[in-house]
CSV table of C-alpha atoms in Angstrom, one decimal:
chain,number,residue,atom,x,y,z
W,230,MET,CA,0.1,-17.4,16.8
W,231,SER,CA,-3.7,-17.8,17.9
W,232,GLU,CA,-6.0,-20.4,16.4
W,233,PRO,CA,-8.3,-18.5,13.9
W,234,ASN,CA,-11.9,-18.4,14.6
W,235,THR,CA,-13.5,-21.2,12.3
W,236,ARG,CA,-16.7,-19.7,12.9
W,237,SER,CA,-15.9,-16.7,10.7
W,238,ALA,CA,-14.4,-19.0,8.1
W,239,LEU,CA,-17.9,-20.7,7.7
W,240,ALA,CA,-20.0,-17.7,7.9
W,241,ASP,CA,-23.2,-17.6,6.1
W,242,ALA,CA,-21.9,-14.2,4.9
W,243,ASP,CA,-19.0,-15.7,2.7
W,244,PRO,CA,-19.4,-15.0,-1.0
W,245,GLY,CA,-21.2,-17.3,-3.0
W,246,PHE,CA,-18.0,-18.7,-4.7
W,247,VAL,CA,-16.9,-19.4,-1.3
W,248,ARG,CA,-19.6,-21.5,-0.4
W,249,ASP,CA,-19.5,-23.3,-3.7
W,250,THR,CA,-15.8,-24.0,-3.3
W,251,ARG,CA,-16.3,-25.5,0.2
W,252,ALA,CA,-19.3,-27.6,-0.7
W,253,ALA,CA,-17.6,-29.2,-3.7
W,254,TYR,CA,-14.4,-29.8,-1.9
W,255,ASP,CA,-16.0,-31.4,1.1
W,256,ALA,CA,-17.8,-33.6,-1.3
W,257,ILE,CA,-14.8,-34.9,-3.3
W,258,ALA,CA,-12.1,-34.7,-0.5
W,259,GLU,CA,-11.3,-38.3,-0.2
W,260,GLU,CA,-11.1,-38.8,-3.5
W,261,TYR,CA,-9.1,-36.0,-4.5
W,262,ALA,CA,-6.6,-37.0,-1.6
W,263,ARG,CA,-6.4,-40.3,-3.2
W,264,GLU,CA,-6.1,-38.9,-7.0
W,265,PHE,CA,-3.3,-36.5,-5.8
W,266,PRO,CA,-1.4,-38.4,-3.1
W,267,ASP,CA,1.9,-36.6,-3.5
W,268,GLY,CA,0.7,-32.9,-4.3
W,269,LEU,CA,3.4,-31.9,-6.8
W,270,GLY,CA,3.7,-35.6,-8.0
W,271,GLU,CA,7.1,-36.2,-10.2
W,272,ARG,CA,7.0,-32.7,-11.5
W,273,VAL,CA,10.5,-31.6,-10.8
W,274,LEU,CA,10.4,-27.9,-12.2
W,275,ASP,CA,7.6,-27.3,-9.7
W,276,ARG,CA,9.3,-28.5,-6.7
W,277,ALA,CA,12.4,-26.8,-7.7
W,278,LEU,CA,10.5,-23.6,-7.9
W,279,LEU,CA,9.1,-24.3,-4.5
W,280,SER,CA,12.4,-24.9,-3.2
W,281,VAL,CA,13.3,-21.3,-4.6
W,282,PHE,CA,10.3,-20.0,-2.4
W,283,ALA,CA,11.2,-21.9,0.8
W,284,GLU,CA,15.0,-20.5,0.6
W,285,LEU,CA,13.6,-16.9,0.1
W,286,VAL,CA,11.5,-17.0,3.3
W,287,ARG,CA,14.1,-18.8,5.2
W,288,ALA,CA,16.6,-16.2,4.6
W,289,ARG,CA,13.9,-13.9,5.8
W,290,GLY,CA,14.1,-15.5,9.7
W,291,GLU,CA,11.6,-17.3,11.5
W,292,GLU,CA,8.2,-15.5,10.4
W,293,PRO,CA,5.4,-18.1,9.5
W,294,VAL,CA,4.3,-18.8,5.9
W,295,ALA,CA,0.8,-19.9,5.2
W,296,ASP,CA,-0.2,-22.5,2.6
W,297,VAL,CA,-3.6,-21.1,1.4
W,298,GLY,CA,-5.6,-23.7,-0.1
W,299,SER,CA,-3.5,-26.5,1.4
W,300,GLY,CA,-6.1,-29.4,0.7
W,301,PRO,CA,-4.8,-33.0,1.8
W,302,GLY,CA,-1.4,-31.3,2.9
W,303,ASN,CA,1.0,-32.8,0.9
W,304,VAL,CA,2.9,-29.4,-0.4
W,305,THR,CA,2.6,-28.1,3.2
W,306,ALA,CA,4.5,-31.2,4.2
W,307,LEU,CA,6.9,-30.4,1.8
W,308,LEU,CA,7.8,-27.1,2.6
W,309,HIS,CA,8.2,-28.1,6.3
W,310,ARG,CA,10.6,-30.5,5.1
W,311,LEU,CA,12.3,-27.4,3.4
W,312,GLY,CA,12.8,-25.9,6.5
W,313,VAL,CA,9.9,-23.6,6.4
W,314,PRO,CA,7.7,-22.8,9.7
W,315,VAL,CA,4.4,-23.6,7.5
W,316,PHE,CA,1.0,-24.0,8.1
W,317,GLY,CA,-2.0,-24.7,6.0
W,318,VAL,CA,-5.5,-23.1,5.4
W,319,ASP,CA,-8.2,-24.5,3.6
W,320,VAL,CA,-11.6,-23.6,2.9
W,321,SER,CA,-13.1,-27.2,3.4
W,322,PRO,CA,-13.5,-28.6,6.8
W,323,ARG,CA,-13.1,-31.9,5.3
W,324,MET,CA,-9.6,-31.5,3.4
W,325,VAL,CA,-8.3,-30.0,6.9
W,326,ALA,CA,-9.4,-33.4,8.7
W,327,LEU,CA,-7.7,-35.1,5.8
W,328,ALA,CA,-4.4,-33.1,6.3
W,329,ARG,CA,-4.5,-33.3,10.0
W,330,ARG,CA,-4.7,-37.1,10.1
W,331,ALA,CA,-1.9,-37.2,7.3
W,332,HIS,CA,0.2,-34.8,8.7
W,333,PRO,CA,-0.4,-34.7,12.7
W,334,GLY,CA,2.7,-32.7,13.6
W,335,LEU,CA,1.7,-29.7,11.3
W,336,ARG,CA,-1.2,-26.9,11.9
W,337,PHE,CA,-4.3,-26.7,9.4
W,338,HIS,CA,-6.9,-24.5,10.1
W,339,ILE,CA,-9.9,-23.8,8.3
W,340,GLY,CA,-10.2,-20.5,6.5
W,341,SER,CA,-11.0,-18.4,3.3
W,342,MET,CA,-8.5,-16.6,1.3
W,343,ASP,CA,-10.8,-13.8,1.0
W,344,ALA,CA,-10.8,-13.0,4.5
W,345,LEU,CA,-7.8,-14.5,6.2
W,346,ASP,CA,-8.3,-14.6,9.9
W,347,LEU,CA,-4.5,-13.4,10.5
W,348,PRO,CA,-3.3,-9.8,11.8
W,349,ASP,CA,-1.8,-7.4,9.5
W,350,ARG,CA,1.8,-7.9,8.7
W,351,THR,CA,1.9,-11.4,10.2
W,352,LEU,CA,3.6,-14.0,7.4
W,353,GLY,CA,6.9,-14.2,5.7
W,354,GLY,CA,5.5,-15.8,2.9
W,355,LEU,CA,2.3,-17.1,1.5
W,356,LEU,CA,1.8,-20.0,-1.1
W,357,ALA,CA,-1.2,-20.3,-3.2
W,358,LEU,CA,-1.0,-23.3,-5.4
W,359,PHE,CA,-3.8,-24.1,-7.7
W,360,SER,CA,-6.2,-22.1,-5.4
W,361,VAL,CA,-7.0,-18.5,-7.1
W,362,ILE,CA,-8.5,-20.4,-10.0
W,363,HIS,CA,-11.6,-20.5,-8.2
W,364,VAL,CA,-11.9,-16.9,-7.6
W,365,PRO,CA,-13.9,-14.9,-9.9
W,366,ASP,CA,-12.5,-11.8,-11.7
W,367,THR,CA,-14.7,-9.6,-9.7
W,368,HIS,CA,-13.3,-10.8,-6.3
W,369,LEU,CA,-9.7,-11.4,-7.3
W,370,PRO,CA,-8.3,-7.9,-6.3
W,371,ALA,CA,-9.7,-8.3,-3.0
W,372,VAL,CA,-8.2,-11.7,-2.6
W,373,LEU,CA,-4.4,-10.1,-3.6
W,374,ALA,CA,-5.0,-7.5,-1.5
W,375,GLU,CA,-5.8,-9.6,1.4
W,376,PHE,CA,-2.4,-11.5,0.5
W,377,ARG,CA,-0.5,-8.3,0.7
W,378,ARG,CA,-2.4,-7.5,4.1
W,379,VAL,CA,-0.8,-10.3,6.0
W,380,LEU,CA,2.3,-10.1,4.6
W,381,VAL,CA,5.5,-8.4,6.3
W,382,PRO,CA,7.0,-5.7,4.5
W,383,GLY,CA,9.5,-8.0,2.5
W,384,GLY,CA,7.3,-10.9,2.5
W,385,TYR,CA,7.0,-13.3,-0.3
W,386,LEU,CA,3.9,-14.4,-2.2
W,387,LEU,CA,4.2,-17.5,-4.8
W,388,LEU,CA,1.1,-18.3,-7.1
W,389,CYS,CA,0.5,-21.0,-9.2
W,390,PHE,CA,-2.4,-21.5,-11.5
W,391,GLN,CA,-3.5,-23.2,-14.7
W,392,THR,CA,-3.4,-20.7,-17.5
W,393,GLY,CA,-5.8,-19.7,-20.3
W,394,ASN,CA,-7.3,-16.5,-22.0
W,395,GLY,CA,-9.8,-15.5,-19.4
W,396,GLU,CA,-12.4,-18.4,-19.7
W,397,ARG,CA,-14.9,-19.5,-17.4
W,398,GLN,CA,-15.5,-23.4,-16.8
W,399,ARG,CA,-18.0,-24.7,-14.7
W,400,LEU,CA,-17.8,-28.2,-13.3
W,401,THR,CA,-20.9,-30.1,-12.1
W,402,GLU,CA,-19.7,-33.8,-11.5
W,403,ARG,CA,-16.2,-35.0,-10.4
W,404,PHE,CA,-15.5,-38.4,-9.1
W,405,GLY,CA,-19.0,-39.3,-9.7
W,406,ARG,CA,-20.1,-36.7,-7.2
W,407,GLN,CA,-22.7,-33.7,-8.2
W,408,ILE,CA,-20.9,-30.5,-7.2
W,409,VAL,CA,-20.9,-26.7,-8.6
W,410,LEU,CA,-17.2,-25.6,-9.0
W,411,ASP,CA,-16.2,-22.8,-11.3
W,412,TYR,CA,-12.6,-22.4,-12.9
W,413,TYR,CA,-11.2,-19.1,-14.0
W,414,TRP,CA,-8.3,-19.4,-16.6
W,415,ARG,CA,-6.1,-16.5,-16.9
W,416,THR,CA,-2.9,-15.5,-18.6
W,417,PRO,CA,-0.1,-14.7,-16.5
W,418,GLU,CA,0.2,-11.3,-17.8
W,419,SER,CA,-3.4,-10.8,-16.5
W,420,VAL,CA,-2.5,-12.0,-12.8
W,421,ALA,CA,0.8,-10.3,-12.8
W,422,ALA,CA,-1.0,-6.8,-13.4
W,423,ARG,CA,-3.2,-7.7,-10.8
W,424,LEU,CA,-0.7,-8.1,-8.3
W,425,THR,CA,1.0,-4.9,-9.1
W,426,GLU,CA,-2.4,-3.1,-8.6
W,427,ALA,CA,-2.4,-4.9,-5.3
W,428,GLY,CA,0.6,-3.1,-4.2
W,429,LEU,CA,2.7,-6.4,-4.6
W,430,ASP,CA,6.1,-6.1,-6.9
W,431,VAL,CA,6.4,-9.0,-9.3
W,432,GLN,CA,10.0,-11.1,-8.8
W,433,ALA,CA,9.8,-13.6,-11.5
W,434,ARG,CA,7.0,-15.3,-14.0
W,435,VAL,CA,7.7,-18.8,-14.8
W,436,ALA,CA,5.7,-20.5,-17.5
W,437,LEU,CA,5.5,-24.3,-17.7
W,438,GLU,CA,3.9,-26.5,-20.5
W,439,PRO,CA,1.4,-29.6,-19.6
W,440,GLU,CA,2.5,-32.9,-18.5
W,441,GLY,CA,1.5,-35.7,-16.8
W,442,GLY,CA,-2.0,-35.9,-18.6
W,443,ALA,CA,-2.7,-32.1,-18.0
W,444,THR,CA,-4.2,-30.0,-20.8
W,445,ARG,CA,-3.2,-26.5,-19.7
W,446,PRO,CA,0.0,-24.9,-19.3
W,447,ARG,CA,0.7,-23.6,-15.6
W,448,ALA,CA,2.3,-20.3,-14.5
W,449,PHE,CA,4.2,-19.7,-11.3
W,450,LEU,CA,4.4,-15.8,-10.4
W,451,LEU,CA,6.7,-14.8,-7.6
W,452,ALA,CA,5.7,-11.4,-5.8
W,453,ARG,CA,7.0,-9.6,-3.1
W,454,ARG,CA,5.6,-6.7,-0.6
W,455,PRO,CA,7.8,-4.1,-0.9
W,456,GLY,CA,9.4,-2.9,2.3
């Protein structure tokens, strides 16, 4: 697979939410990586669900898998240890630099989930872990359609996100740094409906209660491109 064109990922034409998200995570990258040194931490159920995803995509063969919103790369590395031919994609160049430094044997690219620099029908699987929470409702259908575009027929998508009832929250400070970062808290049912509208078959929904200091429940949705 050729190296994606990073210039397109950083284009001035990117939507405002992409530019804001990139700037925010560039500003807090080092602090974020220290705060979450293991990605999933001690959340055993989350790890189990990720293992199920890994088993499903491994069973398909050797098609690559993208971890979209890979951050410091810890979950990408976990998938690699589970035998998945995975690479990471993140909108933040500083996050990508940290991931490459921490996991030099893996590939990490700068890119945006609303315009993945990948050919159609390329991936056997796509993971988006706590990353679609920054996508506005108006852009979510296009993002999910983009996920479907890059999956092979029969390829799997695993989404994980903190849940809510349609609220939007704006964060203007984190780790002592001034940022602009929007969060969109959605119900699992509403996201599942959007997946169906995007032409993906929802295979499973799992709701998990908050733990480890978190205040919001989180949901895992497993979907598959028909074929």
